[in-house]
Amino acid sequence: MPSSTVENYLKQIFLEQQINGNDIVAMGKLSERMEVSPGTATSMVKLLDKSGLVNYEPRNGSILTNKGSEIAIHVLRRHRLIELFLVKELGLDWSEVHEEAETLEHSISDKVLEKIDIKLGHPSVDPHGDPIPSAEGKIERKKLVNLADCHAGQVARIGRILDQNSEFLKFINKYGIRPGQIVEIKDHDTIADAVNLAPKNNQPVTLGMHAASKISVEIIDKSSKNEINKRQSQSSNT
Amino acid sequence: MPSSTVENYLKQIFLEQQINGNDIVAMGKLSERMEVSPGTATSMVKLLDKSGLVNYEPRNGSILTNKGSEIAIHVLRRHRLIELFLVKELGLDWSEVHEEAETLEHSISDKVLEKIDIKLGHPSVDPHGDPIPSAEGKIERKKLVNLADCHAGQVARIGRILDQNSEFLKFINKYGIRPGQIVEIKDHDTIADAVNLAPKNNQPVTLGMHAASKISVEIIDKSSKNEINKRQSQSSNT
DNA sequence: ATTTTTATTTTGATTAACCAAAATTATGTT
DNA sequence: AACATAATTTTGGTTAATCAAAATAAAAAT
């Protein structure tokens, strides 16, 4: 049974792989994510390699094995189900559940986890819009696009909020912008550096491009002129 | 912030004090409860003494300070609220929640704990009938009596089940014997070495004296069989 | 009052995680 | 190519929690 430290290393490697296209993860990046000294990360990764959880290439970095990946995904499942549970069942604010889940993800048994999963009706996304892996480890991956790259006339579903900042979350939530919500892009003005969007059943709201770039969406209706989406939507946290 | 190891030491000392009349706890007893070698317990207790959580008398034993007691009670509150939550909200069986709570009691934040407390309606006993300390650390202490010492005609509320054995719990549960349940003692026969009791809305059951001694109750009506008992309202706590 | 038994403490070692700082190797720049 | 910079690994050391086995002290039995 992996310690919670080991689980965290695997999780961080996994998350980093997610945004770098499954490339090998540099020791610097890992030690930064884990908030430990580089030397510590090195010796840890050697141990993980020895137990067959990562492949470690000295002077280069490390990448998860299947076994390591499985564990990481399971941790992520726990984390995200717990987050949703805390919001939906216990009424915590979505801005505060991340920290809570950070510790609970290592102490909840599979038995309790599955009860939670049932109670929530086998949900597929957590309160930040991050996908919840299935019990079998499958992650439903949607092609998300940055809101700042959308065009006027498009209809989209809010996917993920990339900024976990509590103030930001409260702000957008107030205007009806939250994962799952359908919105229509009313206007995208490069000169004004702003996007105007109307969440269904809500007043339209105008966001500056910087704020818009913290929100990634899934395009439902491409009905406007077609262009290439350049900005990548990346996940910041779990 | 005390480590979960420290929390466990304090909890075990507290529990042992409870049953030995707040006397000093011998190192042997502690090391046995903690399932560590005697030497380990000794060195740990020295540290606890240094941090003002216990008073350690070499060659004699240790006893909690107020500070240590406060922490122990808080851990117990967490443990018991979690147990009840797992049974009531997530539908786990009361025979399996003890183990789960054993780890969760160290990782749940006070914020989440209070949400759970609210959701459960500030309960005062856990699924085994053990009292749940209040947020302020008060423990409601009822005068409980052994079922084996009750007399025919008495009406009592099941208090605690002293045997955590899963089979036993399942058995008595099947016959409606569980904490909070009101029962009437129909017969107490020393010769037959048995007690016959009728849980409200259930068939009467006969228990051998040994089994009966694993159940402690709170006497509600001391009247012997010469009086008509008026029913009082009961809570539907399970 | 000795001896034996039991309880407790000490000693020396181990393991998982960590750090700081020195040594090494790659990378980038002139 | 030679030097400077950045990333990585090594080295030596720390802390919390543990154990086994030796040493000591207290309690019980003879």
Coordinates of C-alpha atoms (C1' of nucleotides) in Angstrom, one line a residue:
Chain A
M1 CA 0.0 0.0 0.0
P2 CA 1.6 3.3 -1.1
S3 CA 2.1 5.9 1.5
S4 CA 0.4 9.2 1.0
T5 CA 3.7 10.8 0.1
V6 CA 4.1 8.2 -2.7
E7 CA 0.6 8.8 -3.8
N8 CA 1.3 12.5 -4.0
Y9 CA 4.4 12.1 -6.1
L10 CA 2.5 9.9 -8.5
K11 CA -0.3 12.3 -8.7
Q12 CA 1.9 15.2 -9.5
I13 CA 3.8 13.3 -12.2
F14 CA 0.5 12.3 -13.7
L15 CA -0.8 15.9 -13.7
E16 CA 2.4 17.2 -15.2
Q17 CA 2.3 14.5 -17.9
Q18 CA -1.2 15.6 -18.7
I19 CA -0.2 19.1 -19.7
N20 CA 3.1 18.3 -21.3
G21 CA 1.7 15.7 -23.7
N22 CA 2.8 12.6 -21.7
D23 CA 6.4 13.6 -22.0
I24 CA 9.0 12.7 -19.4
V25 CA 8.7 15.0 -16.3
A26 CA 11.8 16.9 -15.3
M27 CA 13.1 16.6 -11.8
G28 CA 12.9 20.3 -11.3
K29 CA 9.2 20.4 -12.2
L30 CA 8.5 17.6 -9.9
S31 CA 10.4 19.0 -7.0
E32 CA 8.6 22.3 -7.5
R33 CA 5.2 20.7 -7.6
M34 CA 6.0 18.6 -4.5
E35 CA 7.5 21.6 -2.8
V36 CA 10.6 19.6 -1.8
S37 CA 14.3 20.1 -2.6
P38 CA 15.5 18.7 -5.9
G39 CA 17.7 16.2 -4.1
T40 CA 14.7 14.8 -2.3
A41 CA 12.7 14.4 -5.5
T42 CA 15.7 12.5 -7.0
S43 CA 16.0 10.0 -4.2
M44 CA 12.2 9.5 -4.1
V45 CA 12.0 8.9 -7.8
K46 CA 14.7 6.3 -7.6
L47 CA 12.6 4.4 -5.0
L48 CA 9.5 4.7 -7.2
D49 CA 11.5 3.3 -10.1
K50 CA 12.7 0.4 -7.9
S51 CA 9.1 -0.4 -7.0
G52 CA 8.0 -0.2 -10.7
L53 CA 5.8 2.8 -10.4
V54 CA 7.9 5.1 -12.6
N55 CA 10.6 4.8 -15.2
Y56 CA 13.5 7.0 -14.1
E57 CA 16.0 8.3 -16.7
P58 CA 18.9 9.8 -14.8
R59 CA 19.7 13.4 -15.8
N60 CA 16.5 13.5 -17.7
G61 CA 13.3 12.9 -15.7
S62 CA 10.7 10.3 -15.0
I63 CA 7.5 9.0 -16.5
L64 CA 4.8 6.8 -14.9
T65 CA 4.5 3.1 -15.6
N66 CA 1.1 1.6 -16.1
K67 CA 1.1 0.6 -12.4
G68 CA 2.0 4.1 -11.3
S69 CA -0.5 5.6 -13.6
E70 CA -3.3 3.4 -12.2
I71 CA -2.6 4.5 -8.7
A72 CA -2.4 8.2 -9.7
I73 CA -5.7 8.0 -11.4
H74 CA -7.3 6.3 -8.4
V75 CA -6.0 9.1 -6.2
L76 CA -7.5 11.6 -8.6
R77 CA -10.8 9.8 -8.5
R78 CA -10.8 10.0 -4.8
H79 CA -9.8 13.6 -4.8
R80 CA -12.5 14.7 -7.2
L81 CA -15.3 12.6 -5.8
I82 CA -14.5 14.0 -2.3
E83 CA -14.6 17.5 -3.6
L84 CA -18.0 17.1 -5.2
F85 CA -19.3 15.3 -2.1
L86 CA -18.2 18.1 0.2
V87 CA -20.0 20.6 -2.0
K88 CA -23.1 18.7 -2.8
E89 CA -23.7 16.8 0.4
L90 CA -22.1 18.9 3.1
G91 CA -22.6 22.3 1.6
L92 CA -19.0 23.5 1.6
D93 CA -18.1 26.2 -0.9
W94 CA -16.3 25.0 -4.0
S95 CA -13.6 27.5 -3.3
E96 CA -12.5 25.6 -0.1
V97 CA -12.9 22.0 -1.0
H98 CA -9.6 21.5 -2.8
E99 CA -7.6 21.8 0.4
E100 CA -9.8 19.4 2.3
A101 CA -9.7 16.8 -0.5
E102 CA -5.9 17.1 -0.5
T103 CA -5.7 15.2 2.8
L104 CA -8.9 13.1 2.6
E105 CA -7.9 11.6 -0.7
H106 CA -5.3 9.5 1.2
S107 CA -7.5 8.3 4.0
I108 CA -10.8 7.3 2.5
S109 CA -11.3 3.6 1.9
D110 CA -12.6 2.2 -1.4
K111 CA -15.7 1.0 0.4
V112 CA -16.6 4.5 1.5
L113 CA -15.6 6.0 -1.8
E114 CA -18.0 3.8 -3.7
K115 CA -20.8 4.7 -1.3
I116 CA -20.1 8.3 -2.0
D117 CA -20.0 7.6 -5.7
I118 CA -23.4 6.0 -5.5
K119 CA -24.9 8.7 -3.4
L120 CA -23.7 11.3 -6.0
G121 CA -25.1 9.2 -8.9
H122 CA -21.8 8.3 -10.5
P123 CA -20.9 11.9 -11.5
S124 CA -18.4 12.6 -14.3
V125 CA -17.1 16.0 -13.3
D126 CA -16.0 17.7 -10.0
P127 CA -17.0 21.2 -8.9
H128 CA -14.2 22.7 -11.0
G129 CA -15.2 20.8 -14.1
D130 CA -12.3 18.4 -13.8
P131 CA -13.3 14.9 -15.0
I132 CA -13.7 12.2 -12.4
P133 CA -12.1 9.0 -13.5
S134 CA -14.3 5.9 -13.4
A135 CA -13.7 3.1 -10.9
E136 CA -12.0 1.3 -13.8
G137 CA -9.7 4.2 -14.3
K138 CA -11.2 5.7 -17.5
I139 CA -11.0 9.4 -17.8
E140 CA -13.6 11.0 -20.1
R141 CA -11.6 13.5 -22.0
K142 CA -13.4 16.3 -23.8
K143 CA -11.8 18.6 -26.3
L144 CA -11.9 21.9 -24.5
V145 CA -11.2 25.3 -25.9
N146 CA -10.3 28.5 -24.2
L147 CA -13.1 31.0 -23.8
A148 CA -10.7 33.7 -25.0
D149 CA -10.5 31.9 -28.3
C150 CA -14.2 31.6 -28.9
H151 CA -16.1 33.6 -31.5
A152 CA -19.3 35.5 -31.4
G153 CA -22.3 33.4 -32.1
Q154 CA -20.9 30.2 -30.7
V155 CA -22.7 28.2 -28.0
A156 CA -20.6 26.4 -25.5
R157 CA -20.7 24.5 -22.2
I158 CA -18.5 25.7 -19.5
G159 CA -15.8 23.0 -19.0
R160 CA -13.2 23.8 -16.4
I161 CA -12.2 26.8 -14.4
L162 CA -8.5 27.0 -14.5
D163 CA -8.1 29.5 -11.7
Q164 CA -8.8 28.1 -8.3
N165 CA -8.7 31.6 -6.7
S166 CA -11.6 31.8 -4.3
E167 CA -12.5 35.4 -5.2
F168 CA -12.5 34.6 -8.9
L169 CA -14.7 31.6 -8.3
K170 CA -17.2 33.5 -6.3
F171 CA -17.3 36.3 -8.9
I172 CA -18.1 34.1 -11.9
N173 CA -20.4 31.9 -9.9
K174 CA -22.5 35.0 -9.1
Y175 CA -23.0 35.6 -12.8
G176 CA -24.0 32.0 -13.5
I177 CA -20.7 30.9 -14.9
R178 CA -19.9 27.5 -13.6
P179 CA -19.0 24.1 -15.0
G180 CA -21.8 22.5 -17.0
Q181 CA -23.6 25.8 -17.7
I182 CA -24.5 26.6 -21.3
V183 CA -23.4 30.0 -22.5
E184 CA -23.7 31.9 -25.7
I185 CA -20.8 34.1 -26.8
K186 CA -22.5 37.3 -27.7
D187 CA -19.4 39.2 -28.7
H188 CA -15.6 38.8 -28.9
D189 CA -13.9 42.0 -29.4
T190 CA -10.1 41.9 -29.8
I191 CA -9.8 45.7 -29.7
A192 CA -11.8 46.1 -26.5
D193 CA -10.0 43.0 -25.2
A194 CA -13.2 41.6 -23.9
V195 CA -15.7 38.8 -24.4
N196 CA -19.4 39.2 -23.8
L197 CA -21.3 36.1 -22.9
A198 CA -24.7 35.1 -21.8
P199 CA -25.1 32.1 -19.5
K200 CA -28.5 30.5 -20.2
N201 CA -31.2 32.1 -17.9
N202 CA -28.8 34.7 -16.8
Q203 CA -27.9 38.3 -17.6
P204 CA -25.1 38.7 -20.1
V205 CA -21.7 39.6 -18.7
T206 CA -18.5 41.0 -20.1
L207 CA -15.2 39.5 -19.1
G208 CA -11.7 40.9 -19.9
M209 CA -9.6 38.6 -22.1
H210 CA -7.4 37.7 -19.2
A211 CA -10.3 36.6 -17.0
A212 CA -11.8 34.8 -20.0
S213 CA -8.6 32.9 -20.5
K214 CA -9.1 31.2 -17.1
I215 CA -12.2 29.5 -18.4
S216 CA -12.2 26.6 -20.8
V217 CA -15.3 25.5 -22.6
E218 CA -16.7 22.8 -24.9
I219 CA -18.1 24.1 -28.1
I220 CA -21.6 22.9 -28.7
D221 CA -22.6 24.9 -31.7
K222 CA -19.9 26.1 -34.1
S223 CA -22.3 28.2 -36.1
S224 CA -19.9 31.1 -36.6
K225 CA -17.1 31.6 -39.0
N226 CA -14.5 28.9 -38.5
E227 CA -11.0 29.6 -37.3
I228 CA -8.2 27.7 -35.8
N229 CA -8.1 27.5 -32.0
K230 CA -4.5 28.1 -31.0
R231 CA -4.6 28.6 -27.3
Q232 CA -4.5 25.3 -25.4
S233 CA -6.7 24.7 -22.5
Q234 CA -4.7 23.3 -19.7
S235 CA -5.6 22.1 -16.2
S236 CA -3.9 24.0 -13.5
N237 CA -4.8 21.9 -10.5
T238 CA -6.4 18.6 -9.8
Chain B
M1 CA -0.6 20.3 15.4
P2 CA -0.3 16.8 16.9
S3 CA 0.6 14.0 14.5
S4 CA -1.9 11.2 14.2
T5 CA 0.4 9.0 16.2
V6 CA 0.3 11.5 19.0
E7 CA -3.4 11.7 18.8
N8 CA -3.7 8.0 19.1
Y9 CA -1.5 7.8 22.1
L10 CA -3.6 10.5 23.8
K11 CA -6.8 8.8 22.8
Q12 CA -5.7 5.4 24.2
I13 CA -4.6 7.0 27.5
F14 CA -7.9 8.7 27.7
L15 CA -9.9 5.6 27.1
E16 CA -7.8 3.6 29.6
Q17 CA -8.3 6.4 32.2
Q18 CA -12.0 6.2 31.6
I19 CA -12.2 2.6 32.7
N20 CA -9.7 2.7 35.5
G21 CA -11.3 5.6 37.3
N22 CA -8.9 8.3 36.0
D23 CA -5.9 6.6 37.5
I24 CA -2.4 6.7 36.1
V25 CA -2.0 4.4 33.0
A26 CA 0.7 1.8 33.2
M27 CA 3.2 1.7 30.4
G28 CA 2.4 -1.9 29.7
K29 CA -1.3 -1.1 29.2
L30 CA -0.5 1.7 26.9
S31 CA 2.0 -0.2 24.8
E32 CA -0.5 -3.0 24.5
R33 CA -3.3 -0.7 23.4
M34 CA -1.0 1.0 20.9
E35 CA 0.4 -2.3 19.7
V36 CA 4.0 -1.1 20.0
S37 CA 6.9 -2.4 22.0
P38 CA 7.1 -1.2 25.7
G39 CA 10.3 0.8 24.9
T40 CA 8.5 2.7 22.2
A41 CA 5.7 3.7 24.5
T42 CA 8.2 4.9 27.1
S43 CA 10.1 7.2 24.7
M44 CA 6.9 8.5 23.2
V45 CA 5.4 9.3 26.6
K46 CA 8.5 11.2 27.5
L47 CA 8.0 13.4 24.5
L48 CA 4.3 13.9 25.3
D49 CA 5.4 14.9 28.8
K50 CA 7.8 17.4 27.4
S51 CA 5.1 19.0 25.3
G52 CA 2.8 19.2 28.3
L53 CA 0.2 16.7 27.1
V54 CA 0.7 14.1 29.8
N55 CA 2.3 13.8 33.2
Y56 CA 4.8 11.0 33.1
E57 CA 5.9 9.3 36.3
P58 CA 8.8 7.1 35.6
R59 CA 8.4 3.5 36.6
N60 CA 4.8 4.2 37.2
G61 CA 2.8 5.4 34.3
S62 CA 1.2 8.5 32.8
I63 CA -1.9 10.6 33.0
L64 CA -3.3 13.2 30.7
T65 CA -2.9 16.9 31.4
N66 CA -5.9 19.2 30.7
K67 CA -4.4 20.0 27.3
G68 CA -3.9 16.3 26.5
S69 CA -7.4 15.5 27.6
E70 CA -8.8 18.2 25.4
I71 CA -7.1 16.8 22.4
A72 CA -8.1 13.2 23.2
I73 CA -11.8 14.3 23.6
H74 CA -11.7 16.1 20.3
V75 CA -10.3 13.0 18.6
L76 CA -13.1 11.0 20.2
R77 CA -15.7 13.4 18.9
R78 CA -14.3 13.1 15.4
H79 CA -14.2 9.3 15.6
R80 CA -17.8 9.0 16.9
L81 CA -19.4 11.6 14.6
I82 CA -17.7 9.9 11.6
E83 CA -19.0 6.5 12.7
L84 CA -22.5 7.8 12.9
F85 CA -22.2 9.7 9.6
L86 CA -21.0 6.6 7.8
V87 CA -23.9 4.6 9.1
K88 CA -26.6 7.2 8.7
E89 CA -25.6 9.0 5.6
L90 CA -23.6 6.5 3.6
G91 CA -25.3 3.3 4.7
L92 CA -22.3 1.4 6.0
D93 CA -23.0 -1.3 8.5
W94 CA -22.3 -0.4 12.1
S95 CA -20.0 -3.4 12.4
E96 CA -17.6 -2.0 9.9
V97 CA -17.4 1.7 10.6
H98 CA -15.0 1.5 13.5
E99 CA -12.0 0.7 11.3
E100 CA -12.9 3.4 8.9
A101 CA -13.3 6.0 11.6
E102 CA -9.9 5.0 13.0
T103 CA -8.1 6.7 10.1
L104 CA -10.6 9.4 9.2
E105 CA -10.5 10.8 12.7
H106 CA -7.1 12.1 11.9
S107 CA -7.7 13.7 8.6
I108 CA -11.1 15.4 8.8
S109 CA -11.0 19.2 9.4
D110 CA -13.0 20.9 12.0
K111 CA -14.9 22.7 9.3
V112 CA -16.1 19.4 7.7
L113 CA -16.7 17.9 11.1
E114 CA -19.1 20.7 12.1
K115 CA -21.0 20.3 8.8
I116 CA -21.4 16.6 9.6
D117 CA -22.5 17.4 13.1
I118 CA -25.2 19.8 11.7
K119 CA -26.3 17.3 9.1
L120 CA -26.8 14.7 11.8
G121 CA -28.6 17.1 14.1
H122 CA -26.0 17.3 16.9
P123 CA -26.3 13.7 17.9
S124 CA -25.2 12.6 21.3
V125 CA -24.4 8.9 20.8
D126 CA -22.6 7.0 18.1
P127 CA -23.9 3.7 16.5
H128 CA -22.5 1.7 19.4
G129 CA -24.1 3.9 22.0
D130 CA -20.9 5.6 22.9
P131 CA -21.4 9.3 23.9
I132 CA -20.3 11.9 21.4
P133 CA -18.5 14.7 23.1
S134 CA -19.8 18.2 22.3
A135 CA -17.7 20.7 20.4
E136 CA -16.8 22.2 23.7
G137 CA -15.6 18.9 25.0
K138 CA -18.4 18.0 27.3
I139 CA -19.3 14.3 27.5
E140 CA -22.8 13.5 28.6
R141 CA -22.3 10.7 31.0
K142 CA -25.3 8.5 31.7
K143 CA -25.5 6.1 34.6
L144 CA -25.7 2.8 32.7
V145 CA -26.5 -0.6 34.2
N146 CA -25.7 -4.0 32.9
L147 CA -28.6 -5.7 31.3
A148 CA -27.7 -8.8 33.3
D149 CA -28.5 -6.9 36.5
C150 CA -31.9 -5.7 35.5
H151 CA -35.1 -7.0 37.0
A152 CA -38.3 -8.2 35.4
G153 CA -40.8 -5.3 34.8
Q154 CA -38.2 -2.7 34.2
V155 CA -38.2 -0.5 31.1
A156 CA -34.8 0.6 29.8
R157 CA -33.1 2.2 26.9
I158 CA -30.3 0.3 25.3
G159 CA -27.1 2.3 26.1
R160 CA -24.0 0.7 24.8
I161 CA -23.0 -2.5 23.2
L162 CA -19.7 -3.5 24.9
D163 CA -18.8 -6.2 22.4
Q164 CA -17.8 -4.9 19.0
N165 CA -17.8 -8.4 17.5
S166 CA -19.4 -8.1 14.1
E167 CA -21.4 -11.4 14.5
F168 CA -22.8 -10.4 17.8
L169 CA -23.7 -7.0 16.5
K170 CA -25.6 -8.4 13.6
F171 CA -27.4 -10.9 15.8
I172 CA -28.7 -8.4 18.3
N173 CA -29.5 -6.0 15.6
K174 CA -31.7 -8.5 13.9
Y175 CA -33.8 -8.7 17.0
G176 CA -34.1 -5.0 17.3
I177 CA -31.6 -4.6 20.1
R178 CA -29.6 -1.5 19.3
P179 CA -28.6 1.7 21.1
G180 CA -31.5 4.0 21.7
Q181 CA -34.0 1.3 21.5
I182 CA -36.5 1.0 24.4
V183 CA -36.9 -2.5 25.8
E184 CA -39.0 -4.0 28.5
I185 CA -37.4 -6.7 30.7
K186 CA -40.0 -9.4 30.7
D187 CA -38.2 -11.9 32.8
H188 CA -34.9 -12.3 34.6
D189 CA -34.3 -15.9 35.6
T190 CA -31.1 -16.7 37.6
I191 CA -31.7 -20.4 37.5
A192 CA -32.2 -20.5 33.8
D193 CA -29.3 -18.1 33.5
A194 CA -31.3 -16.0 31.0
V195 CA -33.0 -12.7 30.4
N196 CA -36.1 -12.3 28.4
L197 CA -36.7 -8.8 26.9
A198 CA -39.0 -7.2 24.4
P199 CA -37.7 -4.4 22.3
K200 CA -40.5 -2.0 21.4
N201 CA -42.3 -3.1 18.3
N202 CA -40.3 -6.3 18.2
Q203 CA -40.7 -9.9 19.2
P204 CA -39.4 -10.7 22.7
V205 CA -36.0 -12.4 22.8
T206 CA -34.2 -14.5 25.3
L207 CA -30.5 -13.9 25.9
G208 CA -28.2 -15.9 28.0
M209 CA -26.7 -14.1 30.9
H210 CA -23.3 -13.9 29.3
A211 CA -24.6 -12.2 26.2
A212 CA -26.8 -10.0 28.3
S213 CA -23.8 -8.8 30.2
K214 CA -22.4 -7.3 26.9
I215 CA -25.2 -4.8 26.8
S216 CA -25.6 -1.9 29.1
V217 CA -28.8 0.0 29.5
E218 CA -30.2 3.1 31.0
I219 CA -33.2 2.4 33.3
I220 CA -36.2 4.5 32.4
D221 CA -38.8 3.1 34.6
K222 CA -37.8 1.4 37.8
S223 CA -41.3 0.2 38.6
S224 CA -41.6 -3.5 39.2
K225 CA -44.4 -5.3 37.5
N226 CA -47.1 -3.9 39.7
E227 CA -47.6 -0.6 37.8
I228 CA -48.8 0.4 34.4
N229 CA -46.1 2.0 32.4
K230 CA -46.9 5.0 30.3
R231 CA -44.9 5.2 27.1
Q232 CA -42.7 8.1 26.6
S233 CA -41.6 9.5 23.3
Q234 CA -38.4 8.0 21.9
S235 CA -36.0 9.3 19.4
S236 CA -35.6 7.3 16.2
N237 CA -31.8 7.3 16.6
T238 CA -30.1 4.3 15.3
Chain C
dA1 C1' 15.7 -12.0 53.1
dT2 C1' 16.9 -14.0 49.0
dT3 C1' 15.4 -15.4 44.6
dT4 C1' 12.4 -15.3 40.8
dT5 C1' 9.2 -13.1 37.9
dT6 C1' 7.3 -9.1 35.8
dA7 C1' 7.4 -4.3 34.3
dT8 C1' 10.0 -0.6 32.7
dT9 C1' 13.8 1.8 30.8
dT10 C1' 18.0 2.1 28.0
dT11 C1' 20.8 1.2 24.1
dG12 C1' 21.8 0.7 19.4
dA13 C1' 19.7 0.3 14.9
dT14 C1' 16.3 0.9 11.2
dT15 C1' 13.1 3.2 7.8
dA16 C1' 10.7 7.0 5.4
dA17 C1' 11.0 11.7 4.3
dC18 C1' 13.2 15.4 4.3
dC19 C1' 17.2 19.6 3.9
dA20 C1' 21.5 22.1 2.7
dA21 C1' 25.4 22.4 0.4
dA22 C1' 29.0 20.3 -2.6
dA23 C1' 29.9 17.9 -6.8
dT24 C1' 28.7 16.7 -11.3
dT25 C1' 26.9 17.1 -15.8
dA26 C1' 24.3 19.5 -19.4
dT27 C1' 23.1 23.6 -21.8
dG28 C1' 23.8 28.0 -23.7
dT29 C1' 26.7 32.0 -24.9
dT30 C1' 30.1 34.2 -26.5
Chain D
dA1 C1' 36.2 25.5 -28.1
dA2 C1' 35.9 27.6 -23.5
dC3 C1' 33.4 29.6 -20.0
dA4 C1' 29.3 30.6 -17.4
dT5 C1' 24.8 29.2 -16.0
dA6 C1' 21.3 26.0 -15.0
dA7 C1' 19.7 21.4 -13.7
dT8 C1' 20.6 17.3 -11.4
dT9 C1' 22.8 14.1 -8.3
dT10 C1' 25.6 13.0 -4.2
dT11 C1' 26.9 13.5 0.4
dG12 C1' 26.2 13.9 5.1
dG13 C1' 22.9 15.0 8.5
dT14 C1' 18.0 15.4 10.9
dT15 C1' 13.5 14.0 12.8
dA16 C1' 9.5 10.9 14.0
dA17 C1' 8.4 6.5 14.9
dT18 C1' 9.5 2.2 15.4
dC19 C1' 12.0 -2.6 17.1
dA20 C1' 15.0 -6.1 19.6
dA21 C1' 17.6 -7.1 23.1
dA22 C1' 20.2 -5.8 27.3
dA23 C1' 19.9 -3.5 31.8
dT24 C1' 17.5 -2.1 35.7
dA25 C1' 14.0 -1.8 39.2
dA26 C1' 9.9 -3.2 41.5
dA27 C1' 6.8 -6.9 43.0
dA28 C1' 5.8 -11.5 44.2
dA29 C1' 7.1 -15.9 45.9
dT30 C1' 9.8 -18.8 48.4

